[in-house]
Amino acid sequence: MTLKELQEELSCAGLPRFRAGQVFSWLHRGAESFEEMTDISKDLRLMLSERYEIARARAVQKRVSKDGTVKYLFQLNDGELIESVLMNYRHGYSICISTQVGCKMNCSFCATGKSGFSRDLLPSEMLSQIQAAQLDEDIRISNVVLMGMGEPLDNYENVLRFLELVSSPEGMNIGMRHISLSTCGIVDRIYELAEKKLQLTLSVSLHAPNDEIRNRTMPVNKRWNVEELLKACRFYAKKTGRRISFEYAMISGVNDSDRCAMELSSRLRGMPAHVNLIPVNDVTGAGYRKSDIARQKRFISILERGGCTATVRRTLGADIEASCGQLRRKHKGGNGYEG
């Protein structure tokens, strides 16, 4: 609930509006039970606990990398498991959160899709990942990335409500410019999101310059091909005035050739965009290997000659399998894939 909705809800129970402000504040500080809300009466706490449930993310596993990255396996109230990754940059702490339990997209290089899809996450369950990490590490998180388990635009309404709540001045007050939303290319939702004119960063998991390669690695491309996806991206950039980030996993012998780089730069020409190259993890069962350093540098040089800005994403948490989906699969007895 937003603060306004909570005020209306509690007013119907005969409570003054300021009580809603107290409860809202506790919830957004990460309270796990109504009993923790010590500035409201015991009777009110009992009434709230009988009527409502607080979403919780309980850490059942925690791994800390030598570079400081923290990987959490969280258990939700119904027992479902999700993953989040906390990263420490010079500009502050960022967290990569999940938006679904599992994923329907089934990209060939991603661990999450290999486990199947269970359900969408509620807005409160997305918030609880941030709150749990903040409380566990005693820090303030300033940046949020919706790039964990799941496809955010496949859980569109809940993600929009999460964005409203996480940016609320009375709540966590994390501004839209500090939020990135990643999508594998749900084109109709990209158009809808563009109309909202939110100032978040749209991050598109492209991973191929053409349909032949993308059809093999990302089944979503058979619904919306590369041309349709990039048309939607151009519309989004024009509508919002925001630069788009294109994620591109470098897979040796699959999508990292000179020809791929030239085709990619040609397709993105004239669009306010940045290409984020990601050396793919060596993936059990998928037969993928990451491109070597020389190939990455060559790929970047071709993109830059074609007018595209590009960087190689710094790898964090490799020693703790920080890519989303790996820890959950191992916890449940599966093999680890890159997500």
Tab-separated table of C-alpha atoms in Angstrom:
chain	number	residue	atom	x	y	z
A	1	MET	CA	0.000	0.000	0.000
A	2	THR	CA	0.999	3.581	-0.601
A	3	LEU	CA	0.877	5.925	2.394
A	4	LYS	CA	-2.407	7.379	1.131
A	5	GLU	CA	-3.957	3.935	0.761
A	6	LEU	CA	-2.768	2.931	4.205
A	7	GLN	CA	-4.300	6.094	5.674
A	8	GLU	CA	-7.647	5.264	4.042
A	9	GLU	CA	-7.409	1.624	5.175
A	10	LEU	CA	-6.772	2.482	8.812
A	11	SER	CA	-9.303	5.330	8.789
A	12	CYS	CA	-11.958	2.733	7.953
A	13	ALA	CA	-10.923	0.966	11.166
A	14	GLY	CA	-11.499	4.200	13.096
A	15	LEU	CA	-7.832	5.103	13.534
A	16	PRO	CA	-6.327	8.590	13.111
A	17	ARG	CA	-4.286	9.265	9.955
A	18	PHE	CA	-1.018	9.756	11.838
A	19	ARG	CA	-1.106	6.087	12.859
A	20	ALA	CA	-0.809	5.142	9.188
A	21	GLY	CA	2.326	7.280	8.955
A	22	GLN	CA	3.854	5.418	11.896
A	23	VAL	CA	3.031	1.999	10.439
A	24	PHE	CA	4.270	3.023	6.972
A	25	SER	CA	7.555	4.222	8.439
A	26	TRP	CA	8.085	0.952	10.298
A	27	LEU	CA	7.292	-1.114	7.210
A	28	HIS	CA	9.754	0.794	5.050
A	29	ARG	CA	12.481	0.537	7.676
A	30	GLY	CA	12.145	-3.229	7.367
A	31	ALA	CA	9.984	-4.248	10.331
A	32	GLU	CA	9.377	-7.994	10.184
A	33	SER	CA	6.440	-8.060	12.601
A	34	PHE	CA	3.883	-5.692	14.051
A	35	GLU	CA	5.305	-6.406	17.514
A	36	GLU	CA	8.371	-4.331	16.572
A	37	MET	CA	6.204	-1.195	16.196
A	38	THR	CA	6.720	-0.015	19.756
A	39	ASP	CA	5.279	3.500	19.326
A	40	ILE	CA	1.761	2.165	18.712
A	41	SER	CA	-0.460	0.485	21.290
A	42	LYS	CA	-0.412	-3.235	21.987
A	43	ASP	CA	-4.095	-3.505	21.040
A	44	LEU	CA	-3.432	-1.891	17.669
A	45	ARG	CA	-0.459	-4.162	17.045
A	46	LEU	CA	-2.664	-7.167	17.790
A	47	MET	CA	-5.394	-5.916	15.474
A	48	LEU	CA	-2.894	-5.350	12.632
A	49	SER	CA	-1.310	-8.779	13.070
A	50	GLU	CA	-4.736	-10.429	12.901
A	51	ARG	CA	-5.712	-8.622	9.697
A	52	TYR	CA	-2.500	-8.209	7.725
A	53	GLU	CA	0.728	-9.952	6.783
A	54	ILE	CA	4.178	-8.383	6.384
A	55	ALA	CA	6.237	-9.720	3.486
A	56	ARG	CA	9.595	-11.003	4.670
A	57	ALA	CA	12.771	-12.114	2.931
A	58	ARG	CA	14.709	-14.397	5.295
A	59	ALA	CA	18.295	-15.186	4.319
A	60	VAL	CA	18.737	-18.971	4.258
A	61	GLN	CA	22.147	-18.683	2.604
A	62	LYS	CA	24.647	-15.834	2.395
A	63	ARG	CA	27.901	-15.831	0.498
A	64	VAL	CA	30.468	-13.044	0.673
A	65	SER	CA	32.986	-12.596	-2.130
A	66	LYS	CA	36.567	-11.512	-1.667
A	67	ASP	CA	35.611	-8.338	-3.597
A	68	GLY	CA	32.857	-7.550	-1.063
A	69	THR	CA	29.901	-8.672	-3.159
A	70	VAL	CA	27.201	-10.421	-1.111
A	71	LYS	CA	24.905	-13.085	-2.562
A	72	TYR	CA	21.670	-13.833	-0.699
A	73	LEU	CA	19.311	-16.751	-1.076
A	74	PHE	CA	16.092	-15.488	0.475
A	75	GLN	CA	13.079	-17.504	1.582
A	76	LEU	CA	9.671	-15.843	1.316
A	77	ASN	CA	6.669	-16.327	3.596
A	78	ASP	CA	5.339	-19.204	1.477
A	79	GLY	CA	8.709	-20.979	1.383
A	80	GLU	CA	9.677	-19.972	-2.161
A	81	LEU	CA	13.343	-19.131	-2.766
A	82	ILE	CA	14.736	-16.095	-4.608
A	83	GLU	CA	18.160	-14.511	-5.012
A	84	SER	CA	19.567	-11.002	-4.591
A	85	VAL	CA	23.082	-9.637	-5.028
A	86	LEU	CA	24.502	-6.688	-3.059
A	87	MET	CA	27.401	-4.802	-4.657
A	88	ASN	CA	29.609	-2.047	-3.281
A	89	TYR	CA	30.705	0.591	-5.787
A	90	ARG	CA	32.470	3.908	-5.308
A	91	HIS	CA	29.132	5.696	-5.692
A	92	GLY	CA	27.479	3.558	-3.011
A	93	TYR	CA	25.677	0.256	-2.535
A	94	SER	CA	23.620	-1.291	-5.337
A	95	ILE	CA	21.357	-4.293	-5.070
A	96	CYS	CA	20.172	-6.553	-7.859
A	97	ILE	CA	16.747	-7.902	-6.914
A	98	SER	CA	14.404	-10.568	-8.257
A	99	THR	CA	10.924	-9.811	-9.598
A	100	GLN	CA	9.637	-13.377	-10.045
A	101	VAL	CA	10.207	-16.821	-8.576
A	102	GLY	CA	11.819	-18.439	-11.589
A	103	CYS	CA	11.268	-17.172	-15.136
A	104	LYS	CA	9.252	-18.073	-18.234
A	105	MET	CA	11.726	-16.717	-20.807
A	106	ASN	CA	14.108	-19.716	-20.839
A	107	CYS	CA	17.165	-17.954	-22.316
A	108	SER	CA	19.796	-20.599	-23.090
A	109	PHE	CA	22.581	-18.996	-21.008
A	110	CYS	CA	20.508	-18.271	-17.890
A	111	ALA	CA	20.197	-20.397	-14.768
A	112	THR	CA	16.853	-19.005	-13.620
A	113	GLY	CA	14.871	-20.267	-16.595
A	114	LYS	CA	16.249	-23.778	-16.133
A	115	SER	CA	14.348	-24.034	-12.838
A	116	GLY	CA	10.995	-23.145	-14.393
A	117	PHE	CA	8.495	-20.523	-13.242
A	118	SER	CA	6.576	-20.568	-9.949
A	119	ARG	CA	4.925	-17.166	-9.496
A	120	ASP	CA	5.220	-13.373	-9.654
A	121	LEU	CA	6.615	-11.465	-6.701
A	122	LEU	CA	4.444	-8.918	-4.920
A	123	PRO	CA	5.692	-5.314	-4.665
A	124	SER	CA	6.270	-5.850	-0.931
A	125	GLU	CA	8.410	-8.927	-1.656
A	126	MET	CA	10.607	-6.842	-3.961
A	127	LEU	CA	10.955	-4.200	-1.254
A	128	SER	CA	11.753	-6.825	1.367
A	129	GLN	CA	14.916	-7.872	-0.489
A	130	ILE	CA	16.306	-4.343	-0.186
A	131	GLN	CA	15.242	-4.020	3.441
A	132	ALA	CA	16.720	-7.383	4.439
A	133	ALA	CA	20.094	-6.578	2.862
A	134	GLN	CA	20.205	-3.126	4.460
A	135	LEU	CA	19.468	-4.520	7.907
A	136	ASP	CA	21.876	-7.426	7.533
A	137	GLU	CA	24.828	-5.251	6.457
A	138	ASP	CA	23.771	-2.112	8.401
A	139	ILE	CA	24.022	0.060	5.284
A	140	ARG	CA	21.960	2.386	3.120
A	141	ILE	CA	21.340	1.114	-0.421
A	142	SER	CA	21.229	3.897	-2.996
A	143	ASN	CA	20.789	2.031	-6.295
A	144	VAL	CA	18.445	-0.765	-7.352
A	145	VAL	CA	18.726	-3.028	-10.383
A	146	LEU	CA	15.764	-5.176	-11.434
A	147	MET	CA	17.927	-7.799	-13.099
A	148	GLY	CA	17.729	-10.780	-10.784
A	149	MET	CA	15.439	-13.778	-11.182
A	150	GLY	CA	12.489	-13.198	-13.497
A	151	GLU	CA	11.452	-10.834	-16.282
A	152	PRO	CA	10.275	-7.524	-14.742
A	153	LEU	CA	7.984	-6.591	-17.630
A	154	ASP	CA	6.254	-9.975	-17.362
A	155	ASN	CA	5.225	-8.861	-13.860
A	156	TYR	CA	4.371	-5.379	-15.075
A	157	GLU	CA	1.702	-4.113	-12.653
A	158	ASN	CA	3.507	-5.338	-9.539
A	159	VAL	CA	6.785	-3.827	-10.753
A	160	LEU	CA	5.105	-0.460	-11.369
A	161	ARG	CA	3.706	-0.496	-7.831
A	162	PHE	CA	7.145	-1.428	-6.471
A	163	LEU	CA	8.682	1.531	-8.330
A	164	GLU	CA	6.068	3.852	-6.809
A	165	LEU	CA	6.752	2.541	-3.309
A	166	VAL	CA	10.557	2.402	-3.427
A	167	SER	CA	10.747	5.984	-4.702
A	168	SER	CA	8.229	7.307	-2.156
A	169	PRO	CA	9.693	10.225	-0.126
A	170	GLU	CA	8.023	8.777	2.989
A	171	GLY	CA	9.599	5.377	2.306
A	172	MET	CA	13.048	4.448	0.976
A	173	ASN	CA	13.138	7.531	-1.260
A	174	ILE	CA	15.334	5.925	-3.922
A	175	GLY	CA	14.955	8.156	-6.985
A	176	MET	CA	14.100	6.759	-10.421
A	177	ARG	CA	17.475	7.826	-11.833
A	178	HIS	CA	19.026	5.370	-9.363
A	179	ILE	CA	16.926	2.455	-10.643
A	180	SER	CA	17.613	0.202	-13.646
A	181	LEU	CA	15.031	-2.154	-15.109
A	182	SER	CA	16.203	-5.017	-17.303
A	183	THR	CA	14.077	-6.733	-19.936
A	184	CYS	CA	14.728	-9.434	-22.495
A	185	GLY	CA	12.386	-7.605	-24.871
A	186	ILE	CA	8.674	-7.644	-23.976
A	187	VAL	CA	7.910	-5.130	-26.708
A	188	ASP	CA	4.301	-4.207	-25.887
A	189	ARG	CA	5.276	-3.442	-22.291
A	190	ILE	CA	8.219	-1.295	-23.436
A	191	TYR	CA	5.733	0.926	-25.280
A	192	GLU	CA	3.508	1.098	-22.189
A	193	LEU	CA	6.450	1.900	-19.929
A	194	ALA	CA	7.576	4.647	-22.302
A	195	GLU	CA	4.243	6.410	-21.863
A	196	LYS	CA	4.857	6.558	-18.097
A	197	LYS	CA	7.959	8.712	-18.789
A	198	LEU	CA	9.733	7.387	-15.716
A	199	GLN	CA	13.334	8.499	-15.402
A	200	LEU	CA	14.726	5.047	-14.709
A	201	THR	CA	17.329	3.362	-16.920
A	202	LEU	CA	15.940	0.769	-19.318
A	203	SER	CA	18.419	-2.059	-19.772
A	204	VAL	CA	17.680	-4.348	-22.707
A	205	SER	CA	19.171	-7.848	-22.808
A	206	LEU	CA	19.965	-7.996	-26.515
A	207	HIS	CA	22.857	-10.504	-26.685
A	208	ALA	CA	22.725	-10.820	-30.495
A	209	PRO	CA	22.697	-8.474	-33.509
A	210	ASN	CA	20.308	-10.535	-35.640
A	211	ASP	CA	17.379	-12.932	-35.502
A	212	GLU	CA	19.373	-16.003	-36.541
A	213	ILE	CA	21.525	-15.901	-33.394
A	214	ARG	CA	18.911	-14.453	-31.056
A	215	ASN	CA	16.302	-17.064	-32.007
A	216	ARG	CA	18.734	-19.770	-30.879
A	217	THR	CA	19.627	-18.190	-27.546
A	218	MET	CA	16.489	-16.221	-26.565
A	219	PRO	CA	13.056	-17.744	-27.346
A	220	VAL	CA	11.351	-14.352	-26.776
A	221	ASN	CA	12.814	-13.256	-30.123
A	222	LYS	CA	10.394	-15.554	-31.924
A	223	ARG	CA	7.564	-13.378	-30.553
A	224	TRP	CA	9.227	-9.987	-31.063
A	225	ASN	CA	12.227	-9.977	-33.374
A	226	VAL	CA	15.281	-7.712	-33.219
A	227	GLU	CA	13.815	-5.130	-35.585
A	228	GLU	CA	10.587	-4.854	-33.566
A	229	LEU	CA	12.540	-4.652	-30.303
A	230	LEU	CA	14.868	-1.898	-31.508
A	231	LYS	CA	11.922	0.061	-32.925
A	232	ALA	CA	10.333	-0.011	-29.452
A	233	CYS	CA	13.655	1.055	-27.912
A	234	ARG	CA	13.902	4.059	-30.225
A	235	PHE	CA	10.362	5.027	-29.245
A	236	TYR	CA	11.237	4.665	-25.553
A	237	ALA	CA	14.367	6.809	-25.874
A	238	LYS	CA	12.492	9.533	-27.747
A	239	LYS	CA	9.540	9.516	-25.352
A	240	THR	CA	11.574	9.577	-22.133
A	241	GLY	CA	14.760	11.354	-23.202
A	242	ARG	CA	16.719	8.545	-21.528
A	243	ARG	CA	19.666	6.626	-22.962
A	244	ILE	CA	19.131	2.873	-23.243
A	245	SER	CA	21.662	0.329	-22.005
A	246	PHE	CA	22.010	-2.801	-24.137
A	247	GLU	CA	23.324	-5.877	-22.334
A	248	TYR	CA	25.397	-8.144	-24.575
A	249	ALA	CA	26.769	-11.431	-23.204
A	250	MET	CA	29.988	-12.260	-25.057
A	251	ILE	CA	29.835	-15.957	-26.003
A	252	SER	CA	32.877	-17.337	-27.767
A	253	GLY	CA	32.124	-18.435	-31.319
A	254	VAL	CA	28.446	-17.535	-31.057
A	255	ASN	CA	27.974	-13.754	-31.074
A	256	ASP	CA	31.449	-12.234	-30.716
A	257	SER	CA	32.715	-12.072	-34.321
A	258	ASP	CA	33.804	-8.908	-36.157
A	259	ARG	CA	30.733	-9.286	-38.346
A	260	CYS	CA	28.462	-9.351	-35.269
A	261	ALA	CA	30.106	-6.179	-33.942
A	262	MET	CA	29.665	-4.371	-37.271
A	263	GLU	CA	26.034	-5.458	-37.552
A	264	LEU	CA	25.319	-4.395	-33.972
A	265	SER	CA	26.836	-0.925	-34.426
A	266	SER	CA	24.845	-0.491	-37.642
A	267	ARG	CA	21.557	-1.412	-35.949
A	268	LEU	CA	22.117	0.951	-33.010
A	269	ARG	CA	23.336	3.906	-35.074
A	270	GLY	CA	21.517	7.141	-34.239
A	271	MET	CA	20.023	5.809	-30.975
A	272	PRO	CA	21.106	7.205	-27.580
A	273	ALA	CA	22.523	3.935	-26.340
A	274	HIS	CA	25.380	2.266	-24.496
A	275	VAL	CA	26.482	-1.326	-25.017
A	276	ASN	CA	27.406	-3.208	-21.848
A	277	LEU	CA	29.482	-6.245	-22.773
A	278	ILE	CA	29.319	-9.150	-20.310
A	279	PRO	CA	31.774	-12.062	-20.529
A	280	VAL	CA	29.407	-15.013	-20.148
A	281	ASN	CA	30.162	-17.471	-17.359
A	282	ASP	CA	31.353	-20.941	-18.319
A	283	VAL	CA	28.007	-22.694	-18.214
A	284	THR	CA	27.477	-26.277	-17.108
A	285	GLY	CA	25.531	-28.163	-19.775
A	286	ALA	CA	25.157	-25.273	-22.229
A	287	GLY	CA	28.580	-25.572	-23.856
A	288	TYR	CA	29.225	-21.813	-23.738
A	289	ARG	CA	32.586	-20.199	-23.091
A	290	LYS	CA	33.299	-16.527	-22.524
A	291	SER	CA	35.144	-14.538	-25.158
A	292	ASP	CA	38.797	-13.914	-24.358
A	293	ILE	CA	40.176	-10.459	-23.536
A	294	ALA	CA	41.590	-9.884	-27.035
A	295	ARG	CA	38.215	-10.630	-28.629
A	296	GLN	CA	36.408	-8.334	-26.171
A	297	LYS	CA	38.790	-5.464	-26.981
A	298	ARG	CA	38.421	-6.062	-30.715
A	299	PHE	CA	34.624	-6.095	-30.416
A	300	ILE	CA	34.642	-2.789	-28.523
A	301	SER	CA	36.974	-1.134	-31.041
A	302	ILE	CA	34.628	-2.057	-33.908
A	303	LEU	CA	31.599	-0.743	-32.017
A	304	GLU	CA	33.360	2.528	-31.226
A	305	ARG	CA	34.440	3.001	-34.850
A	306	GLY	CA	30.770	2.560	-35.735
A	307	GLY	CA	29.746	5.306	-33.307
A	308	CYS	CA	28.612	3.144	-30.351
A	309	THR	CA	29.891	3.638	-26.824
A	310	ALA	CA	30.690	0.351	-25.112
A	311	THR	CA	32.353	-1.009	-21.989
A	312	VAL	CA	33.018	-4.442	-20.517
A	313	ARG	CA	31.081	-4.903	-17.300
A	314	ARG	CA	33.299	-5.457	-14.291
A	315	THR	CA	32.803	-8.982	-12.983
A	316	LEU	CA	31.834	-9.039	-9.307
A	317	GLY	CA	31.257	-12.043	-7.085
A	318	ALA	CA	32.501	-14.681	-9.533
A	319	ASP	CA	33.882	-16.716	-6.628
A	320	ILE	CA	30.432	-16.934	-5.003
A	321	GLU	CA	28.397	-17.618	-8.172
A	322	ALA	CA	26.795	-14.185	-8.037
A	323	SER	CA	24.838	-14.617	-11.264
A	324	CYS	CA	21.186	-15.022	-10.325
A	325	GLY	CA	19.766	-18.515	-10.450
A	326	GLN	CA	22.923	-20.454	-9.646
A	327	LEU	CA	22.604	-20.561	-5.861
A	328	ARG	CA	18.901	-21.428	-5.913
A	329	ARG	CA	19.437	-24.327	-8.323
A	330	LYS	CA	22.258	-25.754	-6.208
A	331	HIS	CA	20.169	-25.352	-3.040
A	332	LYS	CA	17.394	-27.337	-4.726
A	333	GLY	CA	19.815	-29.904	-6.179
A	334	GLY	CA	20.213	-28.652	-9.776
A	335	ASN	CA	23.187	-27.615	-11.899
A	336	GLY	CA	24.487	-24.047	-12.017
A	337	TYR	CA	23.989	-21.859	-15.053
A	338	GLU	CA	24.776	-18.203	-15.667
A	339	GLY	CA	21.864	-15.817	-15.172
